[in-house]
């Protein structure tokens, strides 16, 4: 990723501040190990956010159930059960909202603390480099890494905990609920998961490669802008504005084209996954199977409604 440069610099300062060779025992680590290492100083806030999230999710998952129960009770003219389901919905929804505040705030607070430390550590690492480092790296690129890449890393390092836990709990909880209600409809609902997983894997790998190119092109553009502004008198003295604009435009055009390409790939991804597979194929298959089971008297309408609501969360 584009933030690998930032991670490498931070790791290098801890293992070999004088740019000496790194032994096998002190090789820089990446991936989940590096993620856990960077987040360790803020583990209390991240852990608190995870606890709030785990407590909240069962209440969040219960909302579609009570919605379907209310609609089913109205179909059966069972108004007492409908009012009871509405009351339960209000209770679980309120608890869900309260804990959602805490998990959002705690993860956001951990993100800001991590971002603060990350920027200070990176700045300290840069100042400990040999003078040759500054000959090889321009001030604009270094400033871009310090400002932009650290922000991207801070965002990724904290929210990955929330979305990983939430995805696992939601998928697991919804899948169990579906199989308890009706295993036949559940098989139809989860059949698309392997296909989506493969596509998501390919899509995620491509996004990571493209993100490196995007951040690099942006850093190059920022580097040119910084150089021009710091020596603006020289630029004016030689009437070199047009040449500098051309240089800057080259990398901004590259940045633009990479983003347009990413938007195109994202459009294809959402067309295939969200619109076609999830919204069309899976929902049509669920309705067809549910209609068949309802016609032979083996399924209540509220179960079909619950499946449709939970299918939206699986997406």
mmCIF file of C-alpha atoms in Angstrom, residues 3-273:
data_model
loop_
_atom_site.group_PDB
_atom_site.id
_atom_site.type_symbol
_atom_site.label_atom_id
_atom_site.label_comp_id
_atom_site.label_asym_id
_atom_site.label_seq_id
_atom_site.Cartn_x
_atom_site.Cartn_y
_atom_site.Cartn_z
ATOM 1 C CA UNK A 3 1.401 3.765 3.473
ATOM 2 C CA UNK A 4 4.122 1.092 3.372
ATOM 3 C CA UNK A 5 6.728 3.859 3.069
ATOM 4 C CA UNK A 6 5.451 5.394 6.297
ATOM 5 C CA UNK A 7 5.416 2.034 8.090
ATOM 6 C CA UNK A 8 8.903 1.200 6.845
ATOM 7 C CA UNK A 9 10.296 4.503 8.086
ATOM 8 C CA UNK A 10 8.715 4.076 11.517
ATOM 9 C CA UNK A 11 9.962 0.496 11.809
ATOM 10 C CA UNK A 12 13.411 1.445 10.588
ATOM 11 C CA UNK A 13 13.889 3.991 13.353
ATOM 12 C CA UNK A 14 13.188 1.365 15.998
ATOM 13 C CA UNK A 15 15.457 -1.282 14.510
ATOM 14 C CA UNK A 16 18.302 0.654 12.843
ATOM 15 C CA UNK A 17 18.194 4.427 13.209
ATOM 16 C CA UNK A 18 21.563 4.802 11.479
ATOM 17 C CA UNK A 19 20.379 2.923 8.363
ATOM 18 C CA UNK A 20 22.490 -0.129 9.223
ATOM 19 C CA UNK A 21 21.620 -3.581 7.887
ATOM 20 C CA UNK A 22 18.727 -5.185 9.690
ATOM 21 C CA UNK A 23 19.308 -8.699 10.979
ATOM 22 C CA UNK A 24 16.893 -11.546 10.375
ATOM 23 C CA UNK A 25 15.635 -11.304 13.944
ATOM 24 C CA UNK A 26 14.783 -7.625 13.554
ATOM 25 C CA UNK A 27 13.181 -7.652 10.114
ATOM 26 C CA UNK A 28 10.293 -5.188 9.756
ATOM 27 C CA UNK A 29 6.895 -6.779 10.223
ATOM 28 C CA UNK A 30 3.748 -5.979 8.288
ATOM 29 C CA UNK A 31 0.145 -7.072 8.088
ATOM 30 C CA UNK A 32 -1.821 -8.049 11.183
ATOM 31 C CA UNK A 33 1.284 -8.242 13.396
ATOM 32 C CA UNK A 34 2.227 -4.667 12.564
ATOM 33 C CA UNK A 35 -1.390 -3.594 13.017
ATOM 34 C CA UNK A 36 -1.480 -5.071 16.516
ATOM 35 C CA UNK A 37 1.911 -3.580 17.371
ATOM 36 C CA UNK A 38 0.888 -0.056 16.346
ATOM 37 C CA UNK A 39 -2.457 -0.277 18.136
ATOM 38 C CA UNK A 40 -1.056 -1.742 21.379
ATOM 39 C CA UNK A 41 -0.583 1.655 23.135
ATOM 40 C CA UNK A 42 -4.274 2.363 22.514
ATOM 41 C CA UNK A 43 -5.550 -1.122 23.288
ATOM 42 C CA UNK A 44 -7.773 0.043 26.169
ATOM 43 C CA UNK A 45 -9.864 2.324 23.947
ATOM 44 C CA UNK A 46 -9.985 -0.154 21.085
ATOM 45 C CA UNK A 47 -10.936 -2.950 23.489
ATOM 46 C CA UNK A 48 -13.661 -0.771 25.028
ATOM 47 C CA UNK A 49 -14.993 -0.016 21.549
ATOM 48 C CA UNK A 50 -14.997 -3.725 20.703
ATOM 49 C CA UNK A 51 -16.927 -4.541 23.897
ATOM 50 C CA UNK A 52 -19.517 -1.844 23.154
ATOM 51 C CA UNK A 53 -19.810 -3.206 19.620
ATOM 52 C CA UNK A 54 -20.273 -6.815 20.737
ATOM 53 C CA UNK A 55 -22.948 -5.784 23.254
ATOM 54 C CA UNK A 56 -24.723 -3.664 20.634
ATOM 55 C CA UNK A 57 -24.826 -6.131 17.745
ATOM 56 C CA UNK A 58 -27.414 -8.600 19.160
ATOM 57 C CA UNK A 59 -29.841 -5.712 19.646
ATOM 58 C CA UNK A 60 -29.117 -4.445 16.129
ATOM 59 C CA UNK A 61 -29.685 -7.922 14.695
ATOM 60 C CA UNK A 62 -33.002 -8.218 16.536
ATOM 61 C CA UNK A 63 -34.566 -5.197 14.787
ATOM 62 C CA UNK A 64 -35.485 -6.976 11.509
ATOM 63 C CA UNK A 65 -36.936 -9.882 13.493
ATOM 64 C CA UNK A 66 -39.417 -7.667 15.329
ATOM 65 C CA UNK A 67 -40.268 -5.832 12.107
ATOM 66 C CA UNK A 68 -41.194 -9.128 10.458
ATOM 67 C CA UNK A 69 -43.079 -10.255 13.568
ATOM 68 C CA UNK A 70 -45.140 -7.048 13.520
ATOM 69 C CA UNK A 71 -46.035 -7.456 9.839
ATOM 70 C CA UNK A 72 -46.846 -11.131 10.346
ATOM 71 C CA UNK A 73 -49.110 -10.331 13.315
ATOM 72 C CA UNK A 74 -50.959 -7.737 11.237
ATOM 73 C CA UNK A 75 -51.476 -10.297 8.480
ATOM 74 C CA UNK A 76 -52.946 -12.701 11.060
ATOM 75 C CA UNK A 77 -55.016 -9.889 12.667
ATOM 76 C CA UNK A 78 -53.203 -10.537 15.944
ATOM 77 C CA UNK A 79 -53.008 -6.925 17.096
ATOM 78 C CA UNK A 80 -51.834 -7.702 20.630
ATOM 79 C CA UNK A 81 -48.778 -9.481 19.284
ATOM 80 C CA UNK A 82 -48.227 -6.621 16.825
ATOM 81 C CA UNK A 83 -48.181 -4.020 19.617
ATOM 82 C CA UNK A 84 -45.879 -6.251 21.675
ATOM 83 C CA UNK A 85 -43.471 -6.584 18.732
ATOM 84 C CA UNK A 86 -43.506 -2.805 18.234
ATOM 85 C CA UNK A 87 -42.656 -2.294 21.926
ATOM 86 C CA UNK A 88 -39.792 -4.787 21.675
ATOM 87 C CA UNK A 89 -38.585 -3.057 18.527
ATOM 88 C CA UNK A 90 -38.468 0.316 20.312
ATOM 89 C CA UNK A 91 -36.554 -1.171 23.257
ATOM 90 C CA UNK A 92 -33.895 -2.993 21.222
ATOM 91 C CA UNK A 93 -33.591 -0.043 18.822
ATOM 92 C CA UNK A 94 -32.977 2.382 21.700
ATOM 93 C CA UNK A 95 -30.322 0.135 23.254
ATOM 94 C CA UNK A 96 -28.752 -0.310 19.821
ATOM 95 C CA UNK A 97 -28.573 3.471 19.367
ATOM 96 C CA UNK A 98 -27.003 4.046 22.801
ATOM 97 C CA UNK A 99 -24.246 1.490 22.289
ATOM 98 C CA UNK A 100 -23.723 2.662 18.704
ATOM 99 C CA UNK A 101 -22.739 6.068 20.097
ATOM 100 C CA UNK A 102 -20.138 4.512 22.380
ATOM 101 C CA UNK A 103 -18.557 2.168 19.841
ATOM 102 C CA UNK A 104 -18.399 4.977 17.246
ATOM 103 C CA UNK A 105 -16.933 7.458 19.747
ATOM 104 C CA UNK A 106 -14.436 5.014 21.268
ATOM 105 C CA UNK A 107 -13.092 3.858 17.920
ATOM 106 C CA UNK A 108 -12.925 7.470 16.712
ATOM 107 C CA UNK A 109 -11.095 8.535 19.883
ATOM 108 C CA UNK A 110 -8.624 5.659 19.485
ATOM 109 C CA UNK A 111 -8.097 6.707 15.880
ATOM 110 C CA UNK A 112 -7.179 10.273 16.852
ATOM 111 C CA UNK A 113 -4.789 9.067 19.581
ATOM 112 C CA UNK A 114 -3.136 6.649 17.163
ATOM 113 C CA UNK A 115 -2.885 9.314 14.477
ATOM 114 C CA UNK A 116 -1.262 11.738 16.927
ATOM 115 C CA UNK A 117 1.381 9.206 17.969
ATOM 116 C CA UNK A 118 1.912 8.013 14.412
ATOM 117 C CA UNK A 119 2.662 11.503 13.117
ATOM 118 C CA UNK A 120 4.998 12.330 16.003
ATOM 119 C CA UNK A 121 6.849 9.015 15.623
ATOM 120 C CA UNK A 122 7.184 9.442 11.870
ATOM 121 C CA UNK A 123 8.411 13.019 12.229
ATOM 122 C CA UNK A 124 10.941 11.855 14.819
ATOM 123 C CA UNK A 125 12.036 9.024 12.519
ATOM 124 C CA UNK A 126 12.544 11.400 9.597
ATOM 125 C CA UNK A 127 14.733 13.717 11.669
ATOM 126 C CA UNK A 128 16.927 10.767 12.707
ATOM 127 C CA UNK A 129 17.770 9.845 9.113
ATOM 128 C CA UNK A 130 21.163 10.528 7.572
ATOM 129 C CA UNK A 131 21.485 13.584 5.369
ATOM 130 C CA UNK A 132 21.564 11.329 2.300
ATOM 131 C CA UNK A 133 17.945 10.442 2.951
ATOM 132 C CA UNK A 134 16.919 14.054 2.348
ATOM 133 C CA UNK A 135 18.969 14.140 -0.848
ATOM 134 C CA UNK A 136 17.050 11.141 -2.171
ATOM 135 C CA UNK A 137 13.618 12.263 -0.933
ATOM 136 C CA UNK A 138 12.180 15.674 -1.700
ATOM 137 C CA UNK A 139 10.643 17.802 1.024
ATOM 138 C CA UNK A 140 7.270 17.789 -0.747
ATOM 139 C CA UNK A 141 7.095 14.001 -0.822
ATOM 140 C CA UNK A 142 8.101 13.748 2.844
ATOM 141 C CA UNK A 143 5.479 16.321 3.839
ATOM 142 C CA UNK A 144 2.855 14.456 1.829
ATOM 143 C CA UNK A 145 3.717 11.180 3.531
ATOM 144 C CA UNK A 146 3.559 12.870 6.926
ATOM 145 C CA UNK A 147 0.192 14.514 6.292
ATOM 146 C CA UNK A 148 -1.692 12.199 3.926
ATOM 147 C CA UNK A 149 -0.364 8.681 4.469
ATOM 148 C CA UNK A 150 -0.526 8.864 8.254
ATOM 149 C CA UNK A 151 -4.177 9.927 8.024
ATOM 150 C CA UNK A 152 -4.938 6.912 5.816
ATOM 151 C CA UNK A 153 -3.098 4.590 8.183
ATOM 152 C CA UNK A 154 -4.814 6.020 11.265
ATOM 153 C CA UNK A 155 -8.192 5.445 9.684
ATOM 154 C CA UNK A 156 -7.380 1.889 8.582
ATOM 155 C CA UNK A 157 -5.707 0.788 11.796
ATOM 156 C CA UNK A 158 -8.656 1.574 14.073
ATOM 157 C CA UNK A 159 -11.767 0.974 11.971
ATOM 158 C CA UNK A 160 -10.505 -2.406 10.774
ATOM 159 C CA UNK A 161 -11.221 -3.726 14.279
ATOM 160 C CA UNK A 162 -14.819 -2.514 14.179
ATOM 161 C CA UNK A 163 -15.656 -3.707 10.678
ATOM 162 C CA UNK A 164 -13.945 -7.082 11.144
ATOM 163 C CA UNK A 165 -15.812 -7.828 14.359
ATOM 164 C CA UNK A 166 -19.100 -6.472 13.043
ATOM 165 C CA UNK A 167 -18.848 -8.467 9.819
ATOM 166 C CA UNK A 168 -18.056 -11.714 11.634
ATOM 167 C CA UNK A 169 -20.828 -11.283 14.213
ATOM 168 C CA UNK A 170 -23.419 -10.165 11.679
ATOM 169 C CA UNK A 171 -22.677 -12.932 9.199
ATOM 170 C CA UNK A 172 -22.535 -15.569 11.937
ATOM 171 C CA UNK A 173 -25.635 -14.351 13.762
ATOM 172 C CA UNK A 174 -27.740 -13.895 10.640
ATOM 173 C CA UNK A 175 -26.685 -17.259 9.230
ATOM 174 C CA UNK A 176 -27.621 -19.054 12.465
ATOM 175 C CA UNK A 177 -30.968 -17.229 12.598
ATOM 176 C CA UNK A 178 -31.729 -18.181 9.007
ATOM 177 C CA UNK A 179 -30.929 -21.856 9.485
ATOM 178 C CA UNK A 180 -33.048 -21.965 12.650
ATOM 179 C CA UNK A 181 -36.005 -20.436 10.823
ATOM 180 C CA UNK A 182 -35.742 -22.502 7.640
ATOM 181 C CA UNK A 183 -32.677 -24.322 6.382
ATOM 182 C CA UNK A 184 -33.863 -24.352 2.753
ATOM 183 C CA UNK A 185 -34.184 -20.589 2.503
ATOM 184 C CA UNK A 186 -30.922 -20.237 4.433
ATOM 185 C CA UNK A 187 -29.064 -22.323 1.841
ATOM 186 C CA UNK A 188 -30.408 -20.069 -0.906
ATOM 187 C CA UNK A 189 -29.396 -16.935 1.001
ATOM 188 C CA UNK A 190 -25.814 -18.004 1.763
ATOM 189 C CA UNK A 191 -25.146 -19.664 -1.598
ATOM 190 C CA UNK A 192 -23.849 -16.382 -3.007
ATOM 191 C CA UNK A 193 -21.323 -15.814 -0.192
ATOM 192 C CA UNK A 194 -18.452 -17.892 -1.726
ATOM 193 C CA UNK A 195 -18.849 -16.130 -5.065
ATOM 194 C CA UNK A 196 -18.892 -12.704 -3.396
ATOM 195 C CA UNK A 197 -15.857 -13.631 -1.279
ATOM 196 C CA UNK A 198 -13.783 -14.527 -4.326
ATOM 197 C CA UNK A 199 -14.768 -11.329 -6.141
ATOM 198 C CA UNK A 200 -14.124 -9.264 -2.994
ATOM 199 C CA UNK A 201 -10.663 -10.790 -2.660
ATOM 200 C CA UNK A 202 -9.732 -9.907 -6.234
ATOM 201 C CA UNK A 203 -11.285 -6.456 -5.924
ATOM 202 C CA UNK A 204 -9.514 -5.717 -2.626
ATOM 203 C CA UNK A 205 -6.114 -6.747 -4.012
ATOM 204 C CA UNK A 206 -6.567 -4.491 -7.016
ATOM 205 C CA UNK A 207 -7.653 -1.573 -4.807
ATOM 206 C CA UNK A 208 -4.519 -1.951 -2.696
ATOM 207 C CA UNK A 209 -2.257 -1.825 -5.758
ATOM 208 C CA UNK A 210 -4.131 1.121 -7.242
ATOM 209 C CA UNK A 211 -4.084 2.992 -3.907
ATOM 210 C CA UNK A 212 -0.273 2.857 -3.955
ATOM 211 C CA UNK A 213 -0.204 4.456 -7.388
ATOM 212 C CA UNK A 214 -2.775 7.097 -6.395
ATOM 213 C CA UNK A 215 -0.896 8.135 -3.261
ATOM 214 C CA UNK A 216 2.426 8.195 -5.112
ATOM 215 C CA UNK A 217 1.089 10.411 -7.889
ATOM 216 C CA UNK A 218 -0.464 12.741 -5.310
ATOM 217 C CA UNK A 219 2.795 12.879 -3.358
ATOM 218 C CA UNK A 220 4.690 13.773 -6.554
ATOM 219 C CA UNK A 221 2.221 16.549 -7.330
ATOM 220 C CA UNK A 222 2.482 17.903 -3.776
ATOM 221 C CA UNK A 223 6.255 17.737 -4.050
ATOM 222 C CA UNK A 224 6.260 19.917 -7.179
ATOM 223 C CA UNK A 225 3.845 22.406 -5.608
ATOM 224 C CA UNK A 226 6.018 22.661 -2.490
ATOM 225 C CA UNK A 227 9.182 23.187 -4.530
ATOM 226 C CA UNK A 228 7.568 25.889 -6.650
ATOM 227 C CA UNK A 229 6.106 27.786 -3.707
ATOM 228 C CA UNK A 230 9.363 27.625 -1.738
ATOM 229 C CA UNK A 231 11.315 29.068 -4.670
ATOM 230 C CA UNK A 232 8.653 31.246 -6.239
ATOM 231 C CA UNK A 233 11.043 34.164 -6.794
ATOM 232 C CA UNK A 234 13.359 31.947 -8.824
ATOM 233 C CA UNK A 235 10.449 30.686 -10.893
ATOM 234 C CA UNK A 236 9.379 34.261 -11.654
ATOM 235 C CA UNK A 237 12.939 35.346 -12.391
ATOM 236 C CA UNK A 238 13.278 32.749 -15.150
ATOM 237 C CA UNK A 239 9.636 33.105 -16.271
ATOM 238 C CA UNK A 240 9.285 29.368 -15.765
ATOM 239 C CA UNK A 241 5.629 29.292 -14.735
ATOM 240 C CA UNK A 242 4.493 27.384 -17.836
ATOM 241 C CA UNK A 243 7.081 24.625 -17.338
ATOM 242 C CA UNK A 244 6.154 24.207 -13.670
ATOM 243 C CA UNK A 245 2.459 24.053 -14.556
ATOM 244 C CA UNK A 246 3.260 21.330 -17.088
ATOM 245 C CA UNK A 247 5.189 19.340 -14.488
ATOM 246 C CA UNK A 248 2.409 19.685 -11.949
ATOM 247 C CA UNK A 249 -0.288 18.890 -14.504
ATOM 248 C CA UNK A 250 1.517 15.665 -15.465
ATOM 249 C CA UNK A 251 1.099 14.113 -12.013
ATOM 250 C CA UNK A 252 -2.349 15.579 -11.396
ATOM 251 C CA UNK A 253 -3.476 14.080 -14.712
ATOM 252 C CA UNK A 254 -2.030 10.751 -13.585
ATOM 253 C CA UNK A 255 -3.847 11.102 -10.262
ATOM 254 C CA UNK A 256 -7.067 11.927 -12.124
ATOM 255 C CA UNK A 257 -6.783 8.968 -14.511
ATOM 256 C CA UNK A 258 -6.084 6.528 -11.675
ATOM 257 C CA UNK A 259 -9.142 7.752 -9.782
ATOM 258 C CA UNK A 260 -11.332 7.542 -12.882
ATOM 259 C CA UNK A 261 -10.095 3.994 -13.440
ATOM 260 C CA UNK A 262 -10.912 3.168 -9.822
ATOM 261 C CA UNK A 263 -14.401 4.619 -10.195
ATOM 262 C CA UNK A 264 -14.947 2.453 -13.270
ATOM 263 C CA UNK A 265 -13.825 -0.710 -11.466
ATOM 264 C CA UNK A 266 -15.992 0.198 -8.473
ATOM 265 C CA UNK A 267 -18.989 0.701 -10.748
ATOM 266 C CA UNK A 268 -18.460 -2.761 -12.262
ATOM 267 C CA UNK A 269 -18.033 -4.246 -8.781
ATOM 268 C CA UNK A 270 -21.263 -2.745 -7.421
ATOM 269 C CA UNK A 271 -23.107 -3.668 -10.603
ATOM 270 C CA UNK A 272 -22.141 -7.331 -10.250
ATOM 271 C CA UNK A 273 -22.215 -7.765 -6.455
#
